[in-house]
């Protein structure tokens, strides 16, 4: 229950921290206890029309991808580097996020509310 509450607070902060019409998030590549590399937070939300600014932090030694195909995002982040991505969430829906370099790396979803 406590974890859920914290997760909720994080999402709300992500939505409000950059003012109306823009969300700004730092997403970090981590390893789960199951030894799977993921980008965290795994899921995030925007409103249709929002500008989305993502700072992708790759803490691993090897490069990893971050793709949201529906919005033309297809970034390769070199080992121990950070990449910035900016796009407009111009349509509503639930869109998969994945590492296009390593399909086994389960990532998450991007939710755009109407
Ligand atoms: Cu990867």
Tab-separated table of C-alpha atoms and ligand atoms in Angstrom:
chain	number	residue	atom	x	y	z
A	1	UNK	CA	0.000	0.000	0.000
A	2	UNK	CA	2.805	2.398	0.897
A	3	UNK	CA	4.600	1.640	-2.356
A	4	UNK	CA	1.430	2.368	-4.294
A	5	UNK	CA	1.017	5.724	-2.544
A	6	UNK	CA	4.603	6.695	-3.331
A	7	UNK	CA	4.182	5.706	-6.951
A	8	UNK	CA	1.079	7.856	-7.159
A	9	UNK	CA	2.886	10.853	-5.692
A	10	UNK	CA	5.644	10.414	-8.250
A	11	UNK	CA	3.199	10.424	-11.159
A	12	UNK	CA	1.417	13.510	-9.853
A	13	UNK	CA	4.721	15.351	-9.428
A	14	UNK	CA	5.733	14.361	-12.923
A	15	UNK	CA	2.545	15.866	-14.281
A	16	UNK	CA	2.714	19.164	-12.431
A	17	UNK	CA	6.396	20.000	-12.009
A	18	UNK	CA	6.934	21.673	-15.366
A	19	UNK	CA	3.724	23.681	-15.599
A	20	UNK	CA	0.763	23.319	-17.911
A	21	UNK	CA	1.265	21.657	-21.238
A	22	UNK	CA	4.657	20.134	-20.521
A	23	UNK	CA	5.875	17.150	-18.567
A	24	UNK	CA	9.491	16.613	-17.738
A	25	UNK	CA	10.800	13.308	-16.460
A	26	UNK	CA	14.124	11.704	-15.658
A	27	UNK	CA	14.135	8.035	-16.661
A	28	UNK	CA	16.950	5.805	-15.448
A	29	UNK	CA	18.087	2.421	-16.717
A	30	UNK	CA	18.290	0.029	-13.768
A	31	UNK	CA	18.528	-3.723	-13.129
A	32	UNK	CA	15.638	-5.452	-11.347
A	33	UNK	CA	16.179	-8.161	-8.690
A	34	UNK	CA	15.286	-10.614	-11.477
A	35	UNK	CA	18.322	-9.343	-13.393
A	36	UNK	CA	16.295	-7.620	-16.113
A	37	UNK	CA	17.379	-4.204	-17.330
A	38	UNK	CA	14.535	-1.717	-17.403
A	39	UNK	CA	13.957	2.001	-17.746
A	40	UNK	CA	12.369	3.404	-14.623
A	41	UNK	CA	9.716	4.653	-14.097
A	42	UNK	CA	8.361	2.003	-16.422
A	43	UNK	CA	5.173	3.897	-17.137
A	44	UNK	CA	4.241	7.537	-17.245
A	45	UNK	CA	1.310	9.658	-18.258
A	46	UNK	CA	0.703	12.863	-20.200
A	47	UNK	CA	-2.298	14.735	-21.489
A	48	UNK	CA	-2.950	14.951	-25.194
A	49	UNK	CA	-1.111	17.963	-26.572
A	50	UNK	CA	1.547	18.019	-23.864
A	51	UNK	CA	5.168	18.500	-24.745
A	52	UNK	CA	7.127	15.610	-23.247
A	53	UNK	CA	10.745	16.116	-22.248
A	54	UNK	CA	12.637	13.008	-21.170
A	55	UNK	CA	16.131	12.752	-19.779
A	56	UNK	CA	17.269	9.168	-20.369
A	57	UNK	CA	20.053	8.149	-18.005
A	58	UNK	CA	21.847	4.922	-18.912
A	59	UNK	CA	23.804	3.680	-15.908
A	60	UNK	CA	24.981	0.522	-17.634
A	61	UNK	CA	28.293	0.108	-19.426
A	62	UNK	CA	26.609	-0.973	-22.660
A	63	UNK	CA	24.238	0.985	-24.889
A	64	UNK	CA	20.464	0.633	-24.643
A	65	UNK	CA	17.534	1.789	-26.681
A	66	UNK	CA	14.414	3.709	-25.755
A	67	UNK	CA	11.647	3.551	-28.300
A	68	UNK	CA	8.095	4.870	-28.376
A	69	UNK	CA	7.336	4.032	-31.977
A	70	UNK	CA	3.997	5.858	-32.086
A	71	UNK	CA	5.760	9.201	-31.575
A	72	UNK	CA	8.846	8.550	-33.643
A	73	UNK	CA	11.059	8.247	-30.573
A	74	UNK	CA	13.910	5.828	-31.182
A	75	UNK	CA	16.919	6.760	-29.111
A	76	UNK	CA	20.125	4.834	-28.544
A	77	UNK	CA	21.765	5.883	-25.277
A	78	UNK	CA	25.469	4.984	-25.125
A	79	UNK	CA	26.864	3.325	-21.998
A	80	UNK	CA	27.039	5.637	-18.976
A	81	UNK	CA	25.602	8.552	-20.947
A	82	UNK	CA	22.427	10.621	-20.927
A	83	UNK	CA	20.217	11.474	-23.887
A	84	UNK	CA	17.430	14.012	-24.043
A	85	UNK	CA	14.242	13.433	-25.993
A	86	UNK	CA	11.455	15.901	-26.704
A	87	UNK	CA	8.201	15.270	-28.516
A	88	UNK	CA	4.531	16.212	-28.518
A	89	UNK	CA	1.977	13.705	-27.257
A	90	UNK	CA	-0.437	14.545	-30.051
A	91	UNK	CA	-2.758	11.575	-29.698
A	92	UNK	CA	-4.404	9.699	-26.872
A	93	UNK	CA	-3.905	6.029	-26.103
A	94	UNK	CA	-1.579	3.510	-24.496
A	95	UNK	CA	1.729	3.146	-26.288
A	96	UNK	CA	4.461	0.572	-25.616
A	97	UNK	CA	7.945	1.660	-24.619
A	98	UNK	CA	10.776	-0.705	-25.381
A	99	UNK	CA	14.477	-1.112	-25.881
A	100	UNK	CA	14.646	-1.706	-29.625
A	101	UNK	CA	18.210	-3.032	-29.303
A	102	UNK	CA	17.334	-5.800	-26.857
A	103	UNK	CA	13.699	-6.897	-27.194
A	104	UNK	CA	14.047	-9.049	-24.060
A	105	UNK	CA	14.326	-5.888	-21.997
A	106	UNK	CA	10.752	-5.456	-20.921
A	107	UNK	CA	10.085	-1.790	-20.557
A	108	UNK	CA	6.697	-0.183	-20.102
A	109	UNK	CA	3.992	2.007	-21.455
A	110	UNK	CA	3.263	5.636	-22.110
A	111	UNK	CA	-0.317	6.665	-21.428
A	112	UNK	CA	-1.764	9.754	-23.093
A	113	UNK	CA	-5.079	10.917	-21.684
A	114	UNK	CA	-7.683	12.611	-23.870
B	1	LIG	CU1	18.638	-2.729	-23.938
